[in-house]
């Protein structure tokens, strides 16, 4: 049994609490949230203890692991404290909106021998992971082109967007991780264009809602990412990998497999899953199991802190390209 | 060049005229119809000669082949006259509503050495024929079960239905031919049930609009046929062949390959083709080419007169089962 | 919390134990199996108590519900004992292979005011249930024809088949329940044909491996069921409902949504789920939740004991038709 | 009847000859090819006259229209001569590899009152055109993002590639036209990346085989084009249009609608059409009919000479971006 303390009792923390509780290999011992009523309610639901200070958790030797689901601006501090206290750490993405802070955090913790995993859940989606596996087994030869479609169902609230770090750091960062996961290479060049086509208010905060990116690797692999903040038919998440011997597509799963034919159209299916909680339900569970395995067996985590940092660097480069209109070359050697 | 006389200038005859005219191997010489204005108009369109008597056609040695698209009750007489006059014959289905008359016709012509082909166009549909070919090549092992779906878009006019011979002889007869074409065997048992679910007026003429049949072959292969006289999403024509090593499905082609996703549903496609002229356009052409090949090369036609007669016998058996509620055993040895 | 005793610690019992343990509304108190090591092991895994006698369970007032997953021939006795002891009962299908024994059981328990639910899990499959719901909401008008495809992945062991009661009572019984669930009517007529196409050894036990059935309701609705004991591409479970205003299809979900295109073929997907445990995983959970709800709220269960009995009666009728070759009329008024 | 002279009796010219001959509104009067045996053979097949000089055609007042299917480097001269001689002109794409020569040609002919149409056949594909029509009818709201997939089945011969003008002018030019056809706007910015992943010999001629482009319009619409010179599963030609109220996809039609399920995979379909002749067979016919209509009714042609010129300008910009690595802004005002 891995003993967990959950930091953050908001929407995503609540989801993680349920996953921890349902696992036969993990136990939810503590819940912490700055808003104590939320912490207490969640702790009660899963027969855990609600605590008022993180120090109490860090000092408790029975706690093996932290699951960090607090607001983004607290991640780096909590990661550092936890790692230095010898706790295994699972932290929701992104590590921080500032790559500088992420690098500083890394400097502090890189010698800690604790498992750290970042919540890029899509690596564990049966469909995306299935594509990655079939590709790596050579089922369609050598990868040449990759197309990632990433469309959120609806605009996030204005307040959220103001602190989101922009579409690349907030949303497309998942797709940067997918790019790295599937190509197994680093992007050497990124080019990004964007438009405000959905929500004119974004202009005031210097953000865009519709983006198209091009990435290239050292070996010449090409990748297109298209993203939008609103998609009326649901959460649209697809990947297409074109190889020397064929093509793999990670298509959208649907809530059920009913199709309908009427006088208007044929073979229509239900709309897609509403959002990530529903679409990636299996992925969240598999992600947690993967972390628990790493903790139990002291094996490398994936995606690691460095994976999280690299996606961040790509988001910065994309932002830079969007603003400058120029192709941005990433020098990973630094 | 095969020189054709077309008998019958109605809807289906007009379609055949266009196919003959477009063929680089055939020439439309004569058109005959009891309604002379139709005959004349069609002849003029394709620079053929409209004639007032069939005898004129039969007596003309330059005529190689008759394409019979007249009303069903004239088929057997025209086939017999044509065959005895040494003309190759393509005749629309069914040969006749009375199997007795079909047998009598066969007695008259069976020694004629002329190619005779019956218009079971579906044998030439790229999709149905593709399934038959893949099946016969063993791609899914040995056939065990067959499911044929056969749904017309809308009720035919009452006047047409009154003289149609009933749903089995008029409509499902195509599916009996498909059964024989795909299984390569004869049905030994037929069971049919039917209901009036669409058009209550059918009760007055002793017909039904919704049917489900079960067929069995001597080797134990099983077949289900489902049919309906009205299908709001278009002309639904599918076949599923289940074999020892897999399954083949002949799915409905669509007018185009656009799919649409909206807030209501995803991946919906257009409705199916409106009816047989559109759905089986390619099949009609391929059927004609096949007949022309048989005439030119003196090779066996398929489907032959006997194929047409056998489908008729199956329709009779189905009708008998519908009325009696009993399983009907067909003795093909007679 | 509903306190459960699990009877039967075999494969399906073990699955149910996991579901009970994961539920936030249920507690697994006891496990019983005639083979005590299995009982003990399973009890230990879920911190329950393994008992050696059912009487101990029946006598314990803290036990609210029995989950019966023992061998079929013990069901009726356990149901009767449990019901008379005032326990809520969830029993795996079938109730018994003998409809007479089922009726006798019903006579004993029909006045007991306890919830009894039979394990026809498919009513809770998101896809089959989705079809049923859309149909009942009139999305494709009034149902006219129903087609149920039911193909197991591979022949069961000979020993199992010998005591299975035959393909209708063992396997197609699920489809009879689906027929009733979806049409909302009773079959008045059943016709069944069958063949041995897969396993010649079945002849010795009077069973078949490939069947096709036709059912009709009083209102004239027609239904085809096709079934086979071996399907190389996985567990094939589909339903097609044809209505006056369209068609609904419950298609096979797949383990993931990856499709592949190569030089051999395009858009191919993975094989289907291996068998019912995988395919109906969500259905088993939803079924359990439904039972717990019925117990908590004292609402009617579905499918009920009578539903189980009716499916049994249909299986008997199908068997009778298979042997006699005749259409069998079911008189539900008795 | 429109009287045609066909210039060019190669592969594509032969296809056009068949289309002209099959049309009920057109007549093939002359065939010209610098290689006289080809010209004579084709003329004979369709009962046309083979001529040795284009002047003879231009001087013949009975000739209404030229169909130019000669080698690309002869197009501008033939267009100019034909237009000045008052002939309607259908010319295969591209107009010329040099945009300067295209502009010079335009200067010569822009005052000629003759219909001129360029062979961007894809505008007439039922599926691409269906998408364009549904989009323009607002079925998915206002267009925001467009994704065009364009993959040829196999590398063209080295000799062909050497004179092709590069992948943008030779192949992607079709997709530039699709972009204009579907967005109804002009690209203001183009960014292109490319790699040699298939054929290393391309390095010697400064070409690439795998490309990814980003385009943006003045209104902010974004477009991705991905292209490759080799696709093992056939000719892959798809379009996805993402709008404010949904998405339309123009999927690949297939030679037939058979799907197959085996122990290896399920629902697999045949490989795609081998290449453009097969895929765009219907489009070529519809394109010709459209030109004939324009000639008969003196209505505007689409795509026009200017459409051809604009696609060329986009190809130049893409080439410039590929070489420079920079985003290229197109100034259409000039």
Tab-separated table of C-alpha atoms in Angstrom, chain B residues 58-180:
chain	number	residue	atom	x	y	z
B	58	UNK	CA	-37.191	-10.929	-85.554
B	59	UNK	CA	-37.043	-11.115	-89.316
B	60	UNK	CA	-34.068	-8.797	-89.560
B	61	UNK	CA	-30.891	-10.868	-89.731
B	62	UNK	CA	-28.730	-7.883	-88.816
B	63	UNK	CA	-30.185	-7.905	-85.308
B	64	UNK	CA	-28.009	-9.942	-82.949
B	65	UNK	CA	-29.733	-9.401	-79.641
B	66	UNK	CA	-32.971	-8.393	-77.973
B	67	UNK	CA	-33.067	-6.394	-74.796
B	68	UNK	CA	-36.482	-7.109	-73.296
B	69	UNK	CA	-37.726	-4.405	-70.954
B	70	UNK	CA	-41.440	-4.702	-71.609
B	71	UNK	CA	-44.079	-5.447	-68.970
B	72	UNK	CA	-43.545	-8.725	-67.133
B	73	UNK	CA	-46.533	-10.526	-68.631
B	74	UNK	CA	-44.998	-10.310	-72.123
B	75	UNK	CA	-41.562	-11.684	-71.202
B	76	UNK	CA	-42.058	-15.403	-71.770
B	77	UNK	CA	-43.619	-14.922	-75.204
B	78	UNK	CA	-40.899	-12.520	-76.319
B	79	UNK	CA	-38.133	-14.712	-74.964
B	80	UNK	CA	-39.521	-17.734	-76.777
B	81	UNK	CA	-40.006	-15.890	-80.071
B	82	UNK	CA	-36.594	-14.310	-79.868
B	83	UNK	CA	-34.755	-17.482	-78.943
B	84	UNK	CA	-36.451	-19.443	-81.695
B	85	UNK	CA	-35.488	-16.686	-84.118
B	86	UNK	CA	-31.880	-17.128	-83.022
B	87	UNK	CA	-31.493	-13.838	-81.203
B	88	UNK	CA	-29.395	-13.468	-78.079
B	89	UNK	CA	-31.666	-12.335	-75.271
B	90	UNK	CA	-31.261	-10.090	-72.285
B	91	UNK	CA	-34.517	-9.999	-70.306
B	92	UNK	CA	-35.378	-7.950	-67.263
B	93	UNK	CA	-36.432	-9.824	-64.132
B	94	UNK	CA	-38.748	-11.508	-63.361
B	95	UNK	CA	-39.199	-13.942	-66.232
B	96	UNK	CA	-42.856	-14.272	-65.301
B	97	UNK	CA	-44.948	-14.221	-62.146
B	98	UNK	CA	-46.087	-17.781	-62.872
B	99	UNK	CA	-43.435	-20.409	-62.449
B	100	UNK	CA	-45.543	-22.720	-64.614
B	101	UNK	CA	-45.297	-20.309	-67.510
B	102	UNK	CA	-41.558	-19.973	-66.879
B	103	UNK	CA	-41.172	-23.744	-67.044
B	104	UNK	CA	-43.229	-23.931	-70.234
B	105	UNK	CA	-41.055	-21.220	-71.742
B	106	UNK	CA	-37.979	-23.142	-70.745
B	107	UNK	CA	-39.310	-26.288	-72.404
B	108	UNK	CA	-39.678	-24.369	-75.648
B	109	UNK	CA	-36.266	-22.721	-75.676
B	110	UNK	CA	-33.889	-24.969	-73.816
B	111	UNK	CA	-32.486	-26.418	-76.994
B	112	UNK	CA	-31.917	-23.046	-78.611
B	113	UNK	CA	-28.228	-22.302	-78.730
B	114	UNK	CA	-28.637	-18.612	-77.932
B	115	UNK	CA	-27.263	-16.674	-74.952
B	116	UNK	CA	-30.058	-15.755	-72.542
B	117	UNK	CA	-29.381	-13.546	-69.538
B	118	UNK	CA	-31.804	-12.394	-66.839
B	119	UNK	CA	-31.490	-8.912	-65.297
B	120	UNK	CA	-30.396	-9.734	-61.776
B	121	UNK	CA	-28.205	-6.671	-61.787
B	122	UNK	CA	-26.890	-7.072	-58.252
B	123	UNK	CA	-24.458	-9.796	-59.287
B	124	UNK	CA	-22.563	-6.973	-61.001
B	125	UNK	CA	-22.584	-4.442	-58.187
B	126	UNK	CA	-18.902	-3.779	-57.317
B	127	UNK	CA	-19.644	-4.177	-53.622
B	128	UNK	CA	-21.853	-7.288	-53.649
B	129	UNK	CA	-19.640	-8.851	-56.330
B	130	UNK	CA	-16.568	-7.867	-54.331
B	131	UNK	CA	-17.935	-9.708	-51.316
B	132	UNK	CA	-18.724	-12.756	-53.430
B	133	UNK	CA	-15.226	-12.738	-54.881
B	134	UNK	CA	-13.430	-12.312	-51.568
B	135	UNK	CA	-15.590	-15.038	-50.077
B	136	UNK	CA	-14.907	-17.441	-52.921
B	137	UNK	CA	-11.190	-16.747	-52.531
B	138	UNK	CA	-11.463	-17.986	-48.963
B	139	UNK	CA	-10.624	-14.685	-47.302
B	140	UNK	CA	-12.954	-15.475	-44.397
B	141	UNK	CA	-12.814	-19.250	-44.585
B	142	UNK	CA	-15.872	-21.338	-45.267
B	143	UNK	CA	-19.246	-19.599	-45.319
B	144	UNK	CA	-21.545	-20.451	-42.402
B	145	UNK	CA	-24.185	-17.745	-42.156
B	146	UNK	CA	-25.466	-15.127	-44.557
B	147	UNK	CA	-27.588	-12.067	-43.772
B	148	UNK	CA	-29.209	-10.088	-46.566
B	149	UNK	CA	-30.876	-6.742	-45.929
B	150	UNK	CA	-33.192	-5.500	-48.640
B	151	UNK	CA	-35.209	-2.385	-48.032
B	152	UNK	CA	-36.873	-0.328	-50.722
B	153	UNK	CA	-37.102	3.411	-50.098
B	154	UNK	CA	-40.865	3.777	-50.371
B	155	UNK	CA	-44.071	1.881	-51.065
B	156	UNK	CA	-44.685	1.370	-54.750
B	157	UNK	CA	-48.011	2.701	-56.122
B	158	UNK	CA	-51.071	0.617	-55.231
B	159	UNK	CA	-51.711	-0.142	-58.901
B	160	UNK	CA	-48.179	-1.506	-59.295
B	161	UNK	CA	-48.441	-3.600	-56.140
B	162	UNK	CA	-51.706	-5.158	-57.272
B	163	UNK	CA	-49.918	-6.755	-60.246
B	164	UNK	CA	-46.550	-7.286	-58.624
B	165	UNK	CA	-47.068	-10.906	-57.652
B	166	UNK	CA	-46.378	-10.086	-54.020
B	167	UNK	CA	-43.262	-8.962	-52.198
B	168	UNK	CA	-41.348	-12.213	-52.741
B	169	UNK	CA	-41.827	-12.430	-56.511
B	170	UNK	CA	-41.435	-8.716	-57.057
B	171	UNK	CA	-38.741	-7.590	-54.648
B	172	UNK	CA	-37.165	-10.362	-52.597
B	173	UNK	CA	-36.555	-12.371	-55.762
B	174	UNK	CA	-33.362	-10.301	-56.143
B	175	UNK	CA	-32.255	-11.484	-52.721
B	176	UNK	CA	-32.997	-15.097	-53.592
B	177	UNK	CA	-30.633	-14.660	-56.520
B	178	UNK	CA	-28.040	-13.055	-54.227
B	179	UNK	CA	-28.404	-16.041	-51.876
B	180	UNK	CA	-27.672	-18.431	-54.730
